[in-house]
Amino acid sequence: MKLVRANHSPTLISSLSTIKTDCHIVRCKWVFRIKRNPDGSVERYKARLVAKGFHQQHGIDYGETYSPVIKPATIRTVHCVAVSRCWPLRQLDVKNAFLHGYLQEHVYMTQPPGFVNSSRPSYVCKLHKALYGLKQAPRAWFQRMSSFLLSVGFRHSKADSSLFIYQHGLHTIFFLLYVDDIVITGSSDQLLQSFIDALGRGFDIKDLGPLHYFLGFIDALGRGFDIKDLIPTSFTSINSSMLMIF
């Protein structure tokens, strides 16, 4: 709950009757789950405040909900390019990603169970940022991350809107986004680290180090393969033309 208050900053208001709006009051609940490592072992126990988004009505409580995610073909292509050019592949995770998204609509929610203000039990929360369970939460998060990347010099790929590309002189960074999972690769270790540091100042991220496991894909480089064994003899001559797709 401390994280929600720090990241989310909801405002208590007396009643919807004092606001000229048709918005519905969204209820919420706590969801408890176990997060596991790729090998099945327990990483940690999690408790998350989730809004009951099925109480929302389209056109009143939310508008657009579509949020793009990286395509499998893009993941394979960028990975092949990185391997062929001996670029480092890094994996990042954004903690509580949806809490970073700003809401464009007016959204009101009941006070969380177990954290009802004793002096104002009838008050409701006006949300300023997204919360897990809201219909527009994925889109709000993607827009927040997209705005940040564009502000620091990245551009959208024409082939995949979840692939962001940064070019500075002879150096390039590829940024792949799948909800809160991120893979980045680039031609310069120093440039990559500088970007990760800048990203960490804007979001609460966890640097998972070299890529080993992503969306069910286990990276061969993390299992001791020689990089030369992973590159088809005909690939090195065409990887430059593959970049033109982006």
Coordinates of C-alpha atoms in Angstrom, one line a residue, residues 129-240:
K129 CA -2.5 7.3 -12.3
A130 CA -3.5 3.9 -13.6
L131 CA -4.0 0.9 -11.5
Y132 CA -3.9 -2.8 -12.4
G133 CA -7.4 -4.0 -13.5
L134 CA -8.5 -0.7 -15.1
K135 CA -9.5 -1.1 -18.7
Q136 CA -7.2 1.7 -19.9
A137 CA -4.2 0.7 -17.7
P138 CA -2.1 -1.1 -20.4
R139 CA -2.5 1.7 -22.9
A140 CA -1.7 4.4 -20.3
W141 CA 1.5 2.6 -19.4
F142 CA 2.6 2.2 -23.0
Q143 CA 1.9 5.9 -23.7
R144 CA 4.0 6.8 -20.6
M145 CA 7.0 4.7 -21.7
S146 CA 6.6 5.7 -25.3
S147 CA 6.6 9.4 -24.4
F148 CA 9.7 9.0 -22.4
L149 CA 11.6 7.2 -25.1
L150 CA 10.6 9.7 -27.8
S151 CA 11.7 12.5 -25.5
V152 CA 15.3 11.2 -25.2
G153 CA 15.7 10.6 -28.9
F154 CA 14.3 7.2 -29.8
R155 CA 11.9 6.7 -32.7
H156 CA 9.2 4.1 -33.4
S157 CA 10.0 1.3 -35.8
K158 CA 7.9 1.4 -39.0
A159 CA 7.5 -2.4 -38.8
D160 CA 6.7 -2.7 -35.1
S161 CA 5.4 0.0 -32.8
S162 CA 6.8 -1.7 -29.7
L163 CA 10.4 -1.5 -31.1
F164 CA 12.1 1.8 -30.4
I165 CA 15.4 2.7 -32.2
Y166 CA 18.0 5.2 -31.1
Q167 CA 20.8 6.3 -33.4
H168 CA 23.7 8.5 -32.4
G169 CA 26.5 8.8 -34.8
L170 CA 27.7 5.3 -35.6
H171 CA 26.0 3.8 -32.6
T172 CA 22.5 2.2 -32.4
I173 CA 20.2 1.0 -29.6
F174 CA 17.2 -1.3 -30.0
F175 CA 14.6 -1.2 -27.3
L176 CA 12.0 -4.0 -27.2
L177 CA 8.9 -3.6 -25.0
Y178 CA 6.5 -6.3 -24.0
V179 CA 4.2 -4.8 -21.3
D180 CA 6.7 -4.5 -18.4
D181 CA 9.5 -6.7 -19.8
I182 CA 12.2 -5.0 -21.7
V183 CA 15.1 -6.2 -23.8
I184 CA 17.7 -3.7 -25.1
T185 CA 20.8 -4.2 -27.3
G186 CA 23.2 -1.9 -29.0
S187 CA 26.6 -1.3 -30.5
S188 CA 28.1 0.4 -27.4
D189 CA 28.3 -0.9 -23.9
Q190 CA 28.9 2.6 -22.5
L191 CA 25.9 4.0 -24.4
L192 CA 23.7 1.2 -23.2
Q193 CA 24.7 1.7 -19.6
S194 CA 24.1 5.5 -19.8
F195 CA 20.6 4.8 -21.2
I196 CA 19.8 2.3 -18.4
D197 CA 20.9 4.8 -15.8
A198 CA 18.6 7.5 -17.4
L199 CA 15.7 5.0 -17.6
G200 CA 16.2 4.2 -13.9
R201 CA 15.9 7.8 -13.0
G202 CA 12.5 8.0 -14.6
F203 CA 11.1 4.5 -13.6
D204 CA 11.6 1.9 -10.9
I205 CA 13.4 -0.7 -12.9
K206 CA 15.3 -3.9 -12.1
D207 CA 18.4 -4.7 -14.2
L208 CA 18.3 -8.4 -14.8
G209 CA 21.7 -8.4 -16.5
P210 CA 22.5 -10.4 -19.7
L211 CA 19.4 -11.8 -21.5
H212 CA 18.8 -15.4 -20.5
Y213 CA 15.0 -15.9 -20.5
F214 CA 12.4 -13.8 -22.3
L215 CA 8.7 -14.7 -23.0
G216 CA 9.5 -18.4 -22.8
F217 CA 12.6 -18.0 -25.0
I218 CA 15.9 -19.2 -23.5
D219 CA 18.9 -17.3 -24.9
A220 CA 21.5 -19.7 -26.1
L221 CA 24.3 -17.3 -25.2
G222 CA 23.4 -17.8 -21.6
R223 CA 24.1 -21.5 -21.9
G224 CA 27.7 -21.5 -23.0
F225 CA 27.4 -21.7 -26.7
D226 CA 30.0 -20.1 -28.9
I227 CA 28.7 -17.1 -30.8
K228 CA 30.2 -18.4 -34.0
D229 CA 28.1 -21.6 -33.7
L230 CA 24.9 -19.5 -33.7
I231 CA 25.5 -17.6 -36.9
P232 CA 24.6 -19.2 -40.3
T233 CA 27.3 -18.6 -42.9
S234 CA 24.8 -16.8 -45.1
F235 CA 23.4 -14.6 -42.3
T236 CA 26.3 -12.2 -41.9
S237 CA 25.8 -11.0 -45.5
I238 CA 22.1 -10.2 -45.1
N239 CA 21.9 -8.8 -41.6
S240 CA 22.4 -5.3 -42.8

